[in-house]
Amino acid sequence: MGHYLKQDLTTLAAHSDPILSITLTPDDSIIISASYDGLMRLFDLETSQCLKTLTNSTSHYGTATASTNDVLNFPISKVEISPNGQFILSSSLDGKLRLWNYMENKVYKTYQGWEKGKICEKFNCDVKFITKVKNTPLIVSGSDDSGLLIWDVQLKDIVYRSSPEVVGKDAILGVDVYNHGEVLCCCSRDGVITVLDVNEKYVAKDEDEEEDEIDPREGDDETPTLEHPEKSHQAKAPQEKWFLETIHQYKSGLKLFV
């Protein structure tokens, strides 16, 4: 067989424990890794230099640090970069999602599960951004036992939770989006893949494109305000049952990760 891949360009000594997730910035200049050691590291792809290490713990809340010997963190299972390349979304096995401004080494917002519960403690559940919607960007995640969950980025409210009839009762492990979230796919532990699309009345048109920016600077977790400058009239994202509509559902008949 032919050699489809050239020799390794470089090898990055990134973490002390298994790496669970990686992502690239939109300009392909930085690779971001997340690991079972509870750390996120940012590497310059051209120089292979570690630019910074992000960690979140009770003693080192939302900081960048060079030494991590004294840091004990929950494993970070997934990491995703925002479409504008300014924010990192991480999912940790303490059951929370966190939105980081990695340039400022700061956690801006922390998202909790249904009824303030845990999102993912047992499984590595995917997270994605949805920007092809009116009014406000959204975050979608799988969960251990709460179905498919969607949050308003700014307000941190859960605006949609799938019913068992839509995606089943088992853990939602994988989530992906098409066209910035106009179509969603998710897969569950019981071997079911569900394809859904956003109800047409909530889809942002081309003229609404400026609404797609992820910009959660106002209302971070260290201040009490959750107001939206220039958007105080903005309606919250839809909470109704038909925000997502099932297109197809595929059943493999095999239970995943028993």
Short mmCIF file of C-alpha atoms in Angstrom, two decimals:
data_model
loop_
_atom_site.label_atom_id
_atom_site.label_comp_id
_atom_site.label_asym_id
_atom_site.label_seq_id
_atom_site.Cartn_x
_atom_site.Cartn_y
_atom_site.Cartn_z
CA MET A 1 0.00 0.00 0.00
CA GLY A 2 1.08 3.55 -0.67
CA HIS A 3 2.15 5.89 2.08
CA TYR A 4 -0.68 8.42 2.43
CA LEU A 5 0.91 10.21 5.37
CA LYS A 6 4.32 11.80 5.46
CA GLN A 7 6.62 11.31 8.41
CA ASP A 8 5.73 12.98 11.69
CA LEU A 9 6.29 16.73 11.62
CA THR A 10 6.63 16.91 15.36
CA THR A 11 5.61 15.18 18.57
CA LEU A 12 4.22 17.23 21.42
CA ALA A 13 4.80 16.09 25.00
CA ALA A 14 1.52 17.47 26.17
CA HIS A 15 0.11 15.68 29.21
CA SER A 16 0.89 13.18 31.95
CA ASP A 17 -2.41 11.33 31.45
CA PRO A 18 -4.42 10.26 28.39
CA ILE A 19 -5.54 13.05 26.07
CA LEU A 20 -9.30 12.91 25.62
CA SER A 21 -9.90 15.70 23.10
CA ILE A 22 -8.12 18.10 20.73
CA THR A 23 -9.23 20.96 18.51
CA LEU A 24 -7.65 23.51 16.18
CA THR A 25 -8.26 27.24 16.12
CA PRO A 26 -10.05 28.41 12.93
CA ASP A 27 -6.80 29.79 11.49
CA ASP A 28 -5.04 26.44 12.11
CA SER A 29 -2.29 28.13 14.12
CA ILE A 30 -2.93 26.67 17.59
CA ILE A 31 -3.83 23.18 18.74
CA ILE A 32 -5.71 22.85 22.02
CA SER A 33 -5.56 19.61 23.97
CA ALA A 34 -7.63 18.41 26.92
CA SER A 35 -6.62 15.57 29.17
CA TYR A 36 -7.55 13.28 31.99
CA ASP A 37 -5.00 15.21 34.07
CA GLY A 38 -7.51 18.09 34.19
CA LEU A 39 -5.43 20.45 32.07
CA MET A 40 -5.87 22.19 28.72
CA ARG A 41 -2.74 23.11 26.82
CA LEU A 42 -2.32 25.42 23.83
CA PHE A 43 0.50 24.71 21.38
CA ASP A 44 1.80 26.83 18.54
CA LEU A 45 1.76 24.49 15.55
CA GLU A 46 4.64 26.25 13.82
CA THR A 47 7.08 26.28 16.74
CA SER A 48 5.64 23.37 18.81
CA GLN A 49 5.90 25.68 21.82
CA CYS A 50 3.38 25.33 24.66
CA LEU A 51 1.88 28.80 24.82
CA LYS A 52 -0.03 28.30 28.05
CA THR A 53 -1.71 25.79 30.32
CA LEU A 54 -5.28 26.39 31.44
CA THR A 55 -6.56 24.81 34.61
CA ASN A 56 -9.64 25.13 36.75
CA SER A 57 -9.71 24.15 40.42
CA THR A 58 -10.74 25.55 43.77
CA SER A 59 -7.21 26.79 44.43
CA HIS A 60 -6.36 27.88 40.87
CA TYR A 61 -9.69 29.12 39.54
CA GLY A 62 -9.58 29.71 35.81
CA THR A 63 -5.88 30.42 35.53
CA ALA A 64 -2.92 29.86 33.28
CA THR A 65 0.08 28.35 34.94
CA ALA A 66 3.49 26.98 34.07
CA SER A 67 3.70 24.57 37.00
CA THR A 68 0.87 22.12 37.65
CA ASN A 69 2.46 19.83 40.24
CA ASP A 70 0.22 21.16 42.99
CA VAL A 71 -3.00 21.24 40.98
CA LEU A 72 -5.68 18.58 41.30
CA ASN A 73 -8.45 18.86 38.71
CA PHE A 74 -11.33 16.89 37.34
CA PRO A 75 -10.58 15.30 33.95
CA ILE A 76 -11.49 17.43 30.93
CA SER A 77 -13.32 15.18 28.49
CA LYS A 78 -14.04 17.52 25.58
CA VAL A 79 -12.77 20.81 24.22
CA GLU A 80 -14.23 22.95 21.42
CA ILE A 81 -13.22 26.31 19.93
CA SER A 82 -15.82 28.97 19.11
CA PRO A 83 -16.35 29.86 15.42
CA ASN A 84 -14.66 33.24 15.91
CA GLY A 85 -11.66 31.58 17.56
CA GLN A 86 -11.89 33.68 20.74
CA PHE A 87 -13.36 31.23 23.24
CA ILE A 88 -12.81 27.65 24.36
CA LEU A 89 -15.66 25.49 25.57
CA SER A 90 -14.64 22.64 27.87
CA SER A 91 -16.56 19.78 29.41
CA SER A 92 -15.21 18.31 32.66
CA LEU A 93 -16.10 15.18 34.57
CA ASP A 94 -17.20 17.31 37.51
CA GLY A 95 -20.39 17.62 35.48
CA LYS A 96 -19.97 21.21 34.26
CA LEU A 97 -19.22 23.09 31.04
CA ARG A 98 -16.95 26.12 31.09
CA LEU A 99 -16.47 28.91 28.57
CA TRP A 100 -12.96 30.36 28.55
CA ASN A 101 -11.40 33.46 27.09
CA TYR A 102 -8.03 31.81 26.71
CA MET A 103 -6.27 35.07 25.81
CA GLU A 104 -7.22 36.43 29.23
CA ASN A 105 -6.74 33.09 31.00
CA LYS A 106 -10.23 33.37 32.42
CA VAL A 107 -13.38 31.32 32.80
CA TYR A 108 -16.20 33.60 31.71
CA LYS A 109 -19.17 31.35 32.30
CA THR A 110 -19.95 28.00 33.91
CA TYR A 111 -22.93 25.93 32.77
CA GLN A 112 -24.74 23.39 34.91
CA GLY A 113 -27.04 20.52 34.02
CA TRP A 114 -30.78 20.06 34.26
CA GLU A 115 -32.12 21.43 37.56
CA LYS A 116 -28.54 22.46 38.46
CA GLY A 117 -27.43 18.83 38.32
CA LYS A 118 -24.38 17.25 36.69
CA ILE A 119 -24.05 17.08 32.92
CA CYS A 120 -21.44 14.37 32.39
CA GLU A 121 -19.66 12.52 35.21
CA LYS A 122 -19.58 8.98 33.83
CA PHE A 123 -19.07 9.47 30.10
CA ASN A 124 -17.18 11.76 27.73
CA CYS A 125 -20.07 13.68 26.17
CA ASP A 126 -19.59 15.97 23.18
CA VAL A 127 -20.16 19.74 23.18
CA LYS A 128 -20.70 22.07 20.22
CA PHE A 129 -21.65 25.67 19.44
CA ILE A 130 -24.86 26.54 17.59
CA THR A 131 -24.70 29.94 15.90
CA LYS A 132 -27.21 29.51 13.07
CA VAL A 133 -30.08 30.73 15.27
CA LYS A 134 -31.78 34.05 15.88
CA ASN A 135 -31.23 36.24 18.95
CA THR A 136 -28.38 34.45 20.71
CA PRO A 137 -25.72 31.78 20.17
CA LEU A 138 -26.32 28.45 21.88
CA ILE A 139 -24.33 25.53 23.28
CA VAL A 140 -25.41 21.92 22.81
CA SER A 141 -24.13 18.96 24.83
CA GLY A 142 -24.85 15.35 25.45
CA SER A 143 -25.34 14.16 29.01
CA ASP A 144 -25.28 11.09 31.23
CA ASP A 145 -29.01 10.97 31.91
CA SER A 146 -30.67 14.27 30.87
CA GLY A 147 -30.81 13.79 27.12
CA LEU A 148 -29.66 16.47 24.69
CA LEU A 149 -29.23 19.83 26.43
CA ILE A 150 -29.01 23.31 24.89
CA TRP A 151 -27.98 26.50 26.74
CA ASP A 152 -28.23 30.20 26.00
CA VAL A 153 -24.55 31.25 25.88
CA GLN A 154 -25.17 34.59 27.54
CA LEU A 155 -27.76 33.75 30.19
CA LYS A 156 -26.49 30.23 30.99
CA ASP A 157 -30.11 29.00 31.01
CA ILE A 158 -31.08 25.62 29.58
CA VAL A 159 -33.46 26.51 26.77
CA TYR A 160 -34.05 23.02 25.40
CA ARG A 161 -34.00 19.51 26.82
CA SER A 162 -34.87 16.59 24.58
CA SER A 163 -37.56 14.19 25.65
CA PRO A 164 -36.91 10.43 25.78
CA GLU A 165 -39.21 10.05 22.76
CA VAL A 166 -36.77 12.12 20.68
CA VAL A 167 -33.33 10.69 21.51
CA GLY A 168 -34.01 7.81 23.90
CA LYS A 169 -33.35 7.37 27.60
CA ASP A 170 -29.66 6.44 27.57
CA ALA A 171 -26.59 8.68 27.75
CA ILE A 172 -25.97 10.98 24.75
CA LEU A 173 -22.28 10.52 23.97
CA GLY A 174 -21.71 12.22 20.63
CA VAL A 175 -23.00 15.50 19.19
CA ASP A 176 -22.14 17.20 15.91
CA VAL A 177 -23.59 20.11 13.96
CA TYR A 178 -23.91 21.07 10.31
CA ASN A 179 -24.00 24.63 8.97
CA HIS A 180 -23.29 26.14 12.41
CA GLY A 181 -26.08 24.15 14.04
CA GLU A 182 -28.91 24.30 11.53
CA VAL A 183 -28.80 20.50 11.62
CA LEU A 184 -27.75 18.44 14.66
CA CYS A 185 -26.74 14.81 15.00
CA CYS A 186 -26.39 12.90 18.24
CA CYS A 187 -25.65 9.32 19.19
CA SER A 188 -26.55 7.50 22.37
CA ARG A 189 -25.11 4.70 24.42
CA ASP A 190 -27.95 2.37 23.39
CA GLY A 191 -26.82 2.48 19.75
CA VAL A 192 -29.19 5.10 18.32
CA ILE A 193 -28.19 7.95 15.99
CA THR A 194 -30.69 10.81 15.73
CA VAL A 195 -30.57 13.59 13.13
CA LEU A 196 -32.50 16.76 13.98
CA ASP A 197 -32.91 20.18 12.45
CA VAL A 198 -33.78 23.52 13.99
CA ASN A 199 -37.34 24.65 13.43
CA GLU A 200 -37.22 27.03 10.46
CA LYS A 201 -38.65 29.98 12.37
CA TYR A 202 -35.60 29.99 14.67
CA VAL A 203 -32.95 29.74 11.95
CA ALA A 204 -30.95 32.93 11.37
CA LYS A 205 -31.02 34.19 7.80
CA ASP A 206 -27.99 35.57 5.99
CA GLU A 207 -28.86 39.12 7.00
CA ASP A 208 -28.72 37.97 10.65
CA GLU A 209 -25.16 36.74 10.31
CA GLU A 210 -23.78 39.34 12.67
CA GLU A 211 -25.83 37.66 15.43
CA ASP A 212 -23.67 34.56 15.07
CA GLU A 213 -20.67 35.91 16.96
CA ILE A 214 -19.85 34.26 20.27
CA ASP A 215 -19.32 37.23 22.59
CA PRO A 216 -20.08 36.47 26.23
CA ARG A 217 -17.95 39.25 27.69
CA GLU A 218 -20.85 40.81 29.57
CA GLY A 219 -22.13 38.95 32.61
CA ASP A 220 -19.14 36.76 33.44
CA ASP A 221 -19.18 34.53 36.50
CA GLU A 222 -17.30 37.02 38.63
CA THR A 223 -19.91 39.76 38.33
CA PRO A 224 -23.60 39.66 39.26
CA THR A 225 -24.90 41.27 36.09
CA LEU A 226 -26.32 39.17 33.27
CA GLU A 227 -27.52 42.07 31.16
CA HIS A 228 -26.99 42.30 27.42
CA PRO A 229 -25.64 45.71 26.41
CA GLU A 230 -27.24 46.67 23.10
CA LYS A 231 -29.54 43.61 23.39
CA SER A 232 -31.60 44.28 26.50
CA HIS A 233 -34.79 43.70 24.48
CA GLN A 234 -33.57 40.33 23.26
CA ALA A 235 -35.88 37.37 23.73
CA LYS A 236 -34.52 34.18 25.22
CA ALA A 237 -33.91 31.23 22.96
CA PRO A 238 -36.91 28.95 22.38
CA GLN A 239 -37.97 26.57 25.14
CA GLU A 240 -40.81 24.95 23.29
CA LYS A 241 -40.97 21.31 22.35
CA TRP A 242 -40.55 21.77 18.60
CA PHE A 243 -37.36 23.83 18.61
CA LEU A 244 -35.73 20.70 17.16
CA GLU A 245 -37.46 18.35 14.76
CA THR A 246 -36.35 14.78 14.08
CA ILE A 247 -35.33 14.09 10.48
CA HIS A 248 -34.00 10.55 10.72
CA GLN A 249 -33.20 8.00 13.36
CA TYR A 250 -30.91 5.02 12.90
CA LYS A 251 -30.73 2.07 15.28
CA SER A 252 -27.71 -0.19 15.18
CA GLY A 253 -29.12 -2.72 17.63
CA LEU A 254 -25.82 -2.64 19.50
CA LYS A 255 -25.34 -1.09 22.89
CA LEU A 256 -22.25 1.14 22.96
CA PHE A 257 -19.69 1.09 25.77
CA VAL A 258 -21.52 -1.41 27.94
#
